[in-house]
PDB file of C-alpha atoms in Angstrom:
ATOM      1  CA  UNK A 582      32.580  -6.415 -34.715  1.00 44.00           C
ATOM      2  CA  UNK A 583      28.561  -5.847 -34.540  1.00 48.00           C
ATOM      3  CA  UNK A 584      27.589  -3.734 -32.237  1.00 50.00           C
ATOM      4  CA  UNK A 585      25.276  -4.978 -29.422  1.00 44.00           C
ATOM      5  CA  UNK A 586      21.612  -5.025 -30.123  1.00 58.00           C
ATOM      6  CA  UNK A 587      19.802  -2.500 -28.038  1.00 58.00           C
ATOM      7  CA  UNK A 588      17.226  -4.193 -25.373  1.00 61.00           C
ATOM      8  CA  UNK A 589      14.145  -4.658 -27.094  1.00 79.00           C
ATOM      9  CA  UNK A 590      11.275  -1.982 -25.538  1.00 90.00           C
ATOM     10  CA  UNK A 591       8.876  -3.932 -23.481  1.00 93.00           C
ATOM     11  CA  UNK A 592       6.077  -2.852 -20.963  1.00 93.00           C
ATOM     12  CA  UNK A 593       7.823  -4.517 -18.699  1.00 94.00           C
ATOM     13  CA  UNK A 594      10.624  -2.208 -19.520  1.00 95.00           C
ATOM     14  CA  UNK A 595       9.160   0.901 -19.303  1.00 95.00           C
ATOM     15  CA  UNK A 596       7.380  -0.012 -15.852  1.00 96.00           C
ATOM     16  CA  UNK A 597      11.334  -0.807 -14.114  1.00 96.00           C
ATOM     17  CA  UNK A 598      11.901   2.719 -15.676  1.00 96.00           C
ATOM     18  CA  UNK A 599       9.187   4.291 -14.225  1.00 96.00           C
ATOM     19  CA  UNK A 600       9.317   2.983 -10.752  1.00 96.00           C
ATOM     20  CA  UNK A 601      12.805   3.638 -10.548  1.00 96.00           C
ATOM     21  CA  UNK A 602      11.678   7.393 -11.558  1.00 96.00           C
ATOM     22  CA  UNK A 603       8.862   7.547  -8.785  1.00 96.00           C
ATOM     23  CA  UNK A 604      10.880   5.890  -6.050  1.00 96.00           C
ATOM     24  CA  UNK A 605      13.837   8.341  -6.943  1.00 96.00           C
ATOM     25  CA  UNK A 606      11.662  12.007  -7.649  1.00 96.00           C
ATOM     26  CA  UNK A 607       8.204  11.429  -7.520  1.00 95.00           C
ATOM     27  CA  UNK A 608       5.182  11.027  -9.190  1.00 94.00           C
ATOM     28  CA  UNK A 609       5.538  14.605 -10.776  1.00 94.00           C
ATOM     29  CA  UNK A 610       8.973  13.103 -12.745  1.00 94.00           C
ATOM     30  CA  UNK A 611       7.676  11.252 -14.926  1.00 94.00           C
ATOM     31  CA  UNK A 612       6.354  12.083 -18.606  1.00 92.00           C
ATOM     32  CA  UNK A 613       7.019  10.379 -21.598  1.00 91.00           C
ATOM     33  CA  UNK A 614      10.310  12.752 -22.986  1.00 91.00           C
ATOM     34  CA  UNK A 615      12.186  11.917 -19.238  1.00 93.00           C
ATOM     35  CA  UNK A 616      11.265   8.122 -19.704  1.00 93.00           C
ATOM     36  CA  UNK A 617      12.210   7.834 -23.575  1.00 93.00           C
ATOM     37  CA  UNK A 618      15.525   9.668 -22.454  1.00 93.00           C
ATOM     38  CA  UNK A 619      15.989   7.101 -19.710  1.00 92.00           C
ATOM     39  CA  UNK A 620      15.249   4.087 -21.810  1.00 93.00           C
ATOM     40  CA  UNK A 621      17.077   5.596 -24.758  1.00 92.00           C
ATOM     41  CA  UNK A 622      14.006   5.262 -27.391  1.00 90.00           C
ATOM     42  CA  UNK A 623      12.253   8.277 -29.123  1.00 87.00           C
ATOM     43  CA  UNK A 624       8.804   8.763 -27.392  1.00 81.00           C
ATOM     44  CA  UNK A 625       6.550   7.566 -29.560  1.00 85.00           C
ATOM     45  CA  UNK A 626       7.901   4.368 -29.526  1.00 89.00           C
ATOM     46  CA  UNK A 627       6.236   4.157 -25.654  1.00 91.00           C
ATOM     47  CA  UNK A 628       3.079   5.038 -27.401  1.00 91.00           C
ATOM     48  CA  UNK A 629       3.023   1.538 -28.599  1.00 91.00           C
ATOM     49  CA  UNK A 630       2.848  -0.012 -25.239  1.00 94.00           C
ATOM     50  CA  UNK A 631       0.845   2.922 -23.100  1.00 93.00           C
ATOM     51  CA  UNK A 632      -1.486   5.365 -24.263  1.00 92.00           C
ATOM     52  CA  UNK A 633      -0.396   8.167 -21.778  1.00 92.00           C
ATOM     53  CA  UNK A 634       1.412   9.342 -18.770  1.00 93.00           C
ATOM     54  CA  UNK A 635      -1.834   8.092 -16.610  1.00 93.00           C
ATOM     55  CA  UNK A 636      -1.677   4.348 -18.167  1.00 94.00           C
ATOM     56  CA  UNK A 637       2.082   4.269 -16.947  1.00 95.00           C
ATOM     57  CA  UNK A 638       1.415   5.333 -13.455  1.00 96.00           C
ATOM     58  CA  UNK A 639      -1.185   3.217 -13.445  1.00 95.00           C
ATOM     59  CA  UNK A 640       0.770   0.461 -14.194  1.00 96.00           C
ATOM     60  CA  UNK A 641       3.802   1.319 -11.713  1.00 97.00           C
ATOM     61  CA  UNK A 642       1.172   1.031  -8.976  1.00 96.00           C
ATOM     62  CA  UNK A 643      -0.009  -1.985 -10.085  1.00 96.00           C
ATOM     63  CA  UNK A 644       3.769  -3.443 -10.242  1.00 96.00           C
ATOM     64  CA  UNK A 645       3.596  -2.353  -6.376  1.00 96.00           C
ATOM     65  CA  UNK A 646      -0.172  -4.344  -5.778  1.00 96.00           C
ATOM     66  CA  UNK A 647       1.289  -7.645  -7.802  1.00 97.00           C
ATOM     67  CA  UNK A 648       4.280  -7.478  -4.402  1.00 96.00           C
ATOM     68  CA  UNK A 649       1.815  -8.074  -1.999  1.00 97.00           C
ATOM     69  CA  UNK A 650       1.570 -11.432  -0.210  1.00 98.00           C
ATOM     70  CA  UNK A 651      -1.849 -12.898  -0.662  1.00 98.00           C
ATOM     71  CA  UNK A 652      -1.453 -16.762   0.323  1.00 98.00           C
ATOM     72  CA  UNK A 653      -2.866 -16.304   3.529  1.00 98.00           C
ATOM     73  CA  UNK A 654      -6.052 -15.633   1.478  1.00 98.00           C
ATOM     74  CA  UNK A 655      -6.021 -19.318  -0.502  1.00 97.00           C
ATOM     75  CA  UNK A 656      -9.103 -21.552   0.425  1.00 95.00           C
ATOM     76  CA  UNK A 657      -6.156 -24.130   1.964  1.00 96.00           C
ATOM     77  CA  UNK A 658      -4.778 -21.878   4.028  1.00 97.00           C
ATOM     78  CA  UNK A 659      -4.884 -22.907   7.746  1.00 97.00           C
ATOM     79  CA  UNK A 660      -4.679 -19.115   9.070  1.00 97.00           C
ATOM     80  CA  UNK A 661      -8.215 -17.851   9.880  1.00 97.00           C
ATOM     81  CA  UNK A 662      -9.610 -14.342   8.521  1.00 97.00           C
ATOM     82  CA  UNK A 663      -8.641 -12.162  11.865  1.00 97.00           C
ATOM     83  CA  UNK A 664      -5.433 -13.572  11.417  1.00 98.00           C
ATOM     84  CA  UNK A 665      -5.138 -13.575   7.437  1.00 98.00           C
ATOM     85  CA  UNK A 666      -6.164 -10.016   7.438  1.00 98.00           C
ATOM     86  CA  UNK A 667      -3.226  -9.158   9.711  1.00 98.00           C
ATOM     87  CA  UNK A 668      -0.185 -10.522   7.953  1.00 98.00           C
ATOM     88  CA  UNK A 669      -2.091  -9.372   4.574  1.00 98.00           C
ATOM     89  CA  UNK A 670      -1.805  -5.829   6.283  1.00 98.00           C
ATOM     90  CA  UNK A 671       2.014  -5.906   7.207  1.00 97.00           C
ATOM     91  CA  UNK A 672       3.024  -7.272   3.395  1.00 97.00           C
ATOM     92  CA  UNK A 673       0.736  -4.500   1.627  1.00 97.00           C
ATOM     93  CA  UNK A 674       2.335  -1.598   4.273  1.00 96.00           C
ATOM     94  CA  UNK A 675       5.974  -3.217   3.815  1.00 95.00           C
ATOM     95  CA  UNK A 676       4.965  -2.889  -0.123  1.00 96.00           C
ATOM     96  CA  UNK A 677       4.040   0.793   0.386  1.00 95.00           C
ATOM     97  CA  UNK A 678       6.470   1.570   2.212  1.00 93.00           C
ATOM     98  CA  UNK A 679       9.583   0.467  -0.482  1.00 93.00           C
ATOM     99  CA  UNK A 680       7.795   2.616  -2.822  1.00 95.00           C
ATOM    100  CA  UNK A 681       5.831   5.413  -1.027  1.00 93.00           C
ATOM    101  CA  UNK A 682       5.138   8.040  -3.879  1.00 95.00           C
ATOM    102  CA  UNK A 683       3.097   5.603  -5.366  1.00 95.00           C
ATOM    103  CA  UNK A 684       0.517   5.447  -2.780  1.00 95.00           C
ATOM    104  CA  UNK A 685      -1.591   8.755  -3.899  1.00 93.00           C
ATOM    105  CA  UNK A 686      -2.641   6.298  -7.260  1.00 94.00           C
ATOM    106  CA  UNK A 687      -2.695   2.854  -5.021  1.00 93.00           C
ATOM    107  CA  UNK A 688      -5.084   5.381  -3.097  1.00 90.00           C
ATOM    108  CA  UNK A 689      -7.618   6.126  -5.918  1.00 89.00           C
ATOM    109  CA  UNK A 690      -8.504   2.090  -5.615  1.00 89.00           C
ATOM    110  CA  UNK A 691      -7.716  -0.309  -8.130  1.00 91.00           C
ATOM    111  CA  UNK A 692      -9.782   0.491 -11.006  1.00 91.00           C
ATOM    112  CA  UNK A 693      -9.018  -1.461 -13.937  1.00 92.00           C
ATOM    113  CA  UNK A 694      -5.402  -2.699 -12.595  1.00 95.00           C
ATOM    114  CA  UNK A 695      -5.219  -6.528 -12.457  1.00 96.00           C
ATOM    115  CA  UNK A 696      -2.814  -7.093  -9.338  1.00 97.00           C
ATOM    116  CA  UNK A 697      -5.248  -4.385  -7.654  1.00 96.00           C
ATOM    117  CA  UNK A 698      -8.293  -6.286  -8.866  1.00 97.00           C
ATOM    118  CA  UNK A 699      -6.550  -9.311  -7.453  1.00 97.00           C
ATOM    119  CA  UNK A 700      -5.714  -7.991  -3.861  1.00 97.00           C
ATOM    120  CA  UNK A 701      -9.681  -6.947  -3.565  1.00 97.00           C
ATOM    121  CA  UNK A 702     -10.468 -10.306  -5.115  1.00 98.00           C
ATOM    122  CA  UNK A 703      -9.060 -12.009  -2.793  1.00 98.00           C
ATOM    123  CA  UNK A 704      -9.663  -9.838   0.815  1.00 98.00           C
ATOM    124  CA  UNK A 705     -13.700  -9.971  -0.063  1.00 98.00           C
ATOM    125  CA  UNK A 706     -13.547 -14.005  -1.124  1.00 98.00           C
ATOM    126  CA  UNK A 707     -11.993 -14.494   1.916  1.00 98.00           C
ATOM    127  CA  UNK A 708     -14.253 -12.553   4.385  1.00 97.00           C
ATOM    128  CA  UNK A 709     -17.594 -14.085   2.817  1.00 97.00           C
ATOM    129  CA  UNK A 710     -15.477 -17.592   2.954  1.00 96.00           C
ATOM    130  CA  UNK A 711     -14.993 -16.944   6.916  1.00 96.00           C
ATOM    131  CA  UNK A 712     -18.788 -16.051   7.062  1.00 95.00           C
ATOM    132  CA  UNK A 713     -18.938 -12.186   6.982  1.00 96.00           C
ATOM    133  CA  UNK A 714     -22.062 -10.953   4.628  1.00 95.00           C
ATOM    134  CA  UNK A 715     -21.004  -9.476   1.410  1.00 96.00           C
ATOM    135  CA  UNK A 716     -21.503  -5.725   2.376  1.00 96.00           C
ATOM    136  CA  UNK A 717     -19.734  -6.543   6.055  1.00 96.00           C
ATOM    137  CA  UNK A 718     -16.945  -7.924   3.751  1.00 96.00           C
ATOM    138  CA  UNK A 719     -17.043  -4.959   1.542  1.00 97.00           C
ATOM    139  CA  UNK A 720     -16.499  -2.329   4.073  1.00 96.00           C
ATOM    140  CA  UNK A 721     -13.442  -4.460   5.702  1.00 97.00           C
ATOM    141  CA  UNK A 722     -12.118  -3.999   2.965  1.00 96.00           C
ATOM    142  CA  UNK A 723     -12.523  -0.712   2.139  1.00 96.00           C
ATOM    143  CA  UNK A 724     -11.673  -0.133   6.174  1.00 96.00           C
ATOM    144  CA  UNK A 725      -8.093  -2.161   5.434  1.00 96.00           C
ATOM    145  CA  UNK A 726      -7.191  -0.284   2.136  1.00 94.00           C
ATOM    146  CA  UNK A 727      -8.024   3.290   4.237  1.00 94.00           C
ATOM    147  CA  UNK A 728      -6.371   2.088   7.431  1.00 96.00           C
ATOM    148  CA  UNK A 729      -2.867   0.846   5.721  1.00 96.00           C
ATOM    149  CA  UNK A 730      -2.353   3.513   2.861  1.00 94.00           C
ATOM    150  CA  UNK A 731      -3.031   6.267   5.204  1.00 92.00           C
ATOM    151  CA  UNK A 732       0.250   4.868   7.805  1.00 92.00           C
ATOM    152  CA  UNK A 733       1.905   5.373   4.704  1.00 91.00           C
ATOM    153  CA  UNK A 734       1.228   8.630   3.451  1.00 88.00           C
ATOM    154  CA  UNK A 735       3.809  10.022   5.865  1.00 86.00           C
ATOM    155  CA  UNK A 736       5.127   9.596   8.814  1.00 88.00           C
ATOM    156  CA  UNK A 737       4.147  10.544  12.560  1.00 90.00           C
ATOM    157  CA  UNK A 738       7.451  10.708  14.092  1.00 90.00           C
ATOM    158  CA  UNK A 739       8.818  12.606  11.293  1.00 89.00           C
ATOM    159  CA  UNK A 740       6.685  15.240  11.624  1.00 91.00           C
ATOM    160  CA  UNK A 741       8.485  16.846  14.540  1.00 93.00           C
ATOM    161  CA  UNK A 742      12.065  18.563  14.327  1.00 92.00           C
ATOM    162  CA  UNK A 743      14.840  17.473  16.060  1.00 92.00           C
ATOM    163  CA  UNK A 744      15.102  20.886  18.068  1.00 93.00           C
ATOM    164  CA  UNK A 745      14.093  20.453  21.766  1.00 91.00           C
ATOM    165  CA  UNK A 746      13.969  24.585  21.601  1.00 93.00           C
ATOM    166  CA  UNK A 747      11.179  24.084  19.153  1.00 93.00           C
ATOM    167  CA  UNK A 748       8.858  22.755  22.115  1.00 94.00           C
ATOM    168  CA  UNK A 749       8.955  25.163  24.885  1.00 93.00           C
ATOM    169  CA  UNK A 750       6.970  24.165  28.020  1.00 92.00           C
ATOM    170  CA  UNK A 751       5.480  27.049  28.452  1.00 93.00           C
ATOM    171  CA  UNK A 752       3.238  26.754  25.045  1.00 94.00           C
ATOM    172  CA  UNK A 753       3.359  22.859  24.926  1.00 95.00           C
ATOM    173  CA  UNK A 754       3.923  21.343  28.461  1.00 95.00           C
ATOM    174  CA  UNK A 755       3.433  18.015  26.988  1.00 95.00           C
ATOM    175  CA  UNK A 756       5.924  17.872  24.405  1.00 94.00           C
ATOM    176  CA  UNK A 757       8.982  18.102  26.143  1.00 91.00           C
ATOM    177  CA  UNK A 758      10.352  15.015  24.212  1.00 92.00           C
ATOM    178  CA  UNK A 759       9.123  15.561  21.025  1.00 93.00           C
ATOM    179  CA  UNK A 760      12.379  16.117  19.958  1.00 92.00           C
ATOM    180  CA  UNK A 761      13.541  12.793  19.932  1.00 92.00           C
ATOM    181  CA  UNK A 762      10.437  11.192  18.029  1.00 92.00           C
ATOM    182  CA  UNK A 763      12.513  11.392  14.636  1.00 85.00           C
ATOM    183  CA  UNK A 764      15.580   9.832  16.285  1.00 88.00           C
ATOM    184  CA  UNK A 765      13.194   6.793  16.222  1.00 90.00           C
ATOM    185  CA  UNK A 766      11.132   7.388  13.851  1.00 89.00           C
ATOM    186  CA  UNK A 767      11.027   3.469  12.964  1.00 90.00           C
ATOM    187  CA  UNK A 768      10.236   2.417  16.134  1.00 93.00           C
ATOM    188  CA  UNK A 769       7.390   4.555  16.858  1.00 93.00           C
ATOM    189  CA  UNK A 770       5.815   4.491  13.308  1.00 93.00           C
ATOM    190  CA  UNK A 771       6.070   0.460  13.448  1.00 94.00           C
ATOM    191  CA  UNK A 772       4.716   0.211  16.914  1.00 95.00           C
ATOM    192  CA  UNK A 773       2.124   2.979  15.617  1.00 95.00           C
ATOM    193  CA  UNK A 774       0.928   0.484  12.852  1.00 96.00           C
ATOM    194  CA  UNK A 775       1.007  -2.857  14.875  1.00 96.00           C
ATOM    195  CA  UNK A 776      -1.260  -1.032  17.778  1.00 97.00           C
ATOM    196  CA  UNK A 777      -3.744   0.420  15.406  1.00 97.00           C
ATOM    197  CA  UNK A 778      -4.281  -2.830  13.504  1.00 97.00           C
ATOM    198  CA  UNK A 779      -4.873  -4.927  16.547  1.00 97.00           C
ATOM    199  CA  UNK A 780      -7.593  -2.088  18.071  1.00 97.00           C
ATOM    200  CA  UNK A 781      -8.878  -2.412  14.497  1.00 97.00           C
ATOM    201  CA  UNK A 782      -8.770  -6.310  13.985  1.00 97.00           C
ATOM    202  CA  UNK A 783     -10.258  -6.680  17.758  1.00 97.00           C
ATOM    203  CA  UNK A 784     -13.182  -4.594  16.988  1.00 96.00           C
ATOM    204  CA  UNK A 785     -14.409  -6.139  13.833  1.00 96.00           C
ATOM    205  CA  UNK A 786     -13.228  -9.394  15.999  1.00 96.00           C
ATOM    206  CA  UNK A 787     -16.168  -8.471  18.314  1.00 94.00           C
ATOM    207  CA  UNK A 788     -18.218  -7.662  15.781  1.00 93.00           C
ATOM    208  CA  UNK A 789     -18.385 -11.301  13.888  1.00 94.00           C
ATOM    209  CA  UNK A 790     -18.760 -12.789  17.777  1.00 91.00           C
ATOM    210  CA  UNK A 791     -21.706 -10.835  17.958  1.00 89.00           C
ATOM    211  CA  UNK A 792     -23.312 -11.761  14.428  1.00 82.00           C
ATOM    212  CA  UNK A 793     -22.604 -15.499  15.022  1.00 70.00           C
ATOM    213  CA  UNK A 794     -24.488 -15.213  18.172  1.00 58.00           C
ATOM    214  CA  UNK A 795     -27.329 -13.532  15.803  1.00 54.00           C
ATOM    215  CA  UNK A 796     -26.728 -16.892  13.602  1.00 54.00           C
ATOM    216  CA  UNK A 797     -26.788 -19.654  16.512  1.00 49.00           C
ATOM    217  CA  UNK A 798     -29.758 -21.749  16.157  1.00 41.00           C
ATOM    218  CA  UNK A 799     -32.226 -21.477  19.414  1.00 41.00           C
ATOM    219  CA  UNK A 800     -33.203 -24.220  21.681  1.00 37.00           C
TER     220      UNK A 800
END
């Protein structure tokens, strides 16, 4: 009986590998001898598909940009940009937040990745669209990109220790509960998000009143 052909090696491939890597160890696990071993190739065979370690990360963070809903972006689309920007916002932090150890490269800005290229695409077409000027539309989307992969670099609530003898009154008479933030850790990092976007979304909300105004035609 023939034995069963191997999978062939793919980009595709080698990105599932990868991924699976970062979202299991970190960006520091991967190199090209731990993904060869993984994939069960010799490592210059993933020469033929990346050039480096750097193209591959690159790559895995671009798998991560290509999850994020943009239809609320499309010309058709009946949602307008205040509310487009929000629901953009939760699908790129739910994104980032199934694969958090890749947001120190989604972080650097998209570069020369296509899904990333895509997602700024897309936010910027859609603020001019709505009538923002191009550098208004540039910096909300700069102001997004900071705003939603900093909630995901780590997490508030997590930062304390579930030891109420850690916060004594006497040096912090305002923490007395602090223990229980990581108990619901979900709750306040979510309700952390959702209130910082809507302060952020009602300011630049205020902001386009007040240019319109500037637009109106007198008399």
């Amino acid at each position: 009986m023939a034995r069963p052909r191997k999978p062939l090696l793919s980009r595709d491939r080698i990105v599932d590998a990868a991924c699976a890597l970062v979202d299991a160890e970190g960006l520091e696990a991967v190199s090209t001898r731990r993904l060869a071993a993984e994939l069960g190739v010799s490592g210059p065979s993933l020469y033929n598909h990346f050039r480096n370690k750097d193209e591959i990360l690159d790559a895995v963070a671009d798998a991560v940009s290509a999850r994020v809903d943009l239809s609320m972006f499309d010309e058709d689309d009946p949602r307008d940009w205040r509310t487009a920007l929000h629901d953009w916002a939760l699908s790129y932090r739910a994104a980032l937040r199934a694969h958090p150890h890749t947001v120190p490269v989604l972080a650097r800005g998209p570069g020369r990745r296509p899904a990333g290229l895509k997602v700024a695409d897309a936010v910027f077409g859609a603020m001019v669209r709505a009538g923002w000027p191009p550098a208004q539309a540039t910096r909300i989307g700069a102001l997004m990109r900071y705003f939603i992969t900093g909630s995901a670099l780590g997490s508030f609530a997590a930062g304390f220790v579930d030891d109420a003898t850690a916060y004594d009154p006497a040096d912090y008479p305002h923490l007395g509960r602090a223990h229980l933030l990581a108990e619901h850790r979900e709750q306040v990092d979510e309700g952390a998000f959702e209130t910082g976007l809507t302060a952020l979304l009602d300011g630049l909300a205020l902001r386009y009143e007040a240019g319109a105004e500037g637009r109106r035609p007198s008399g």
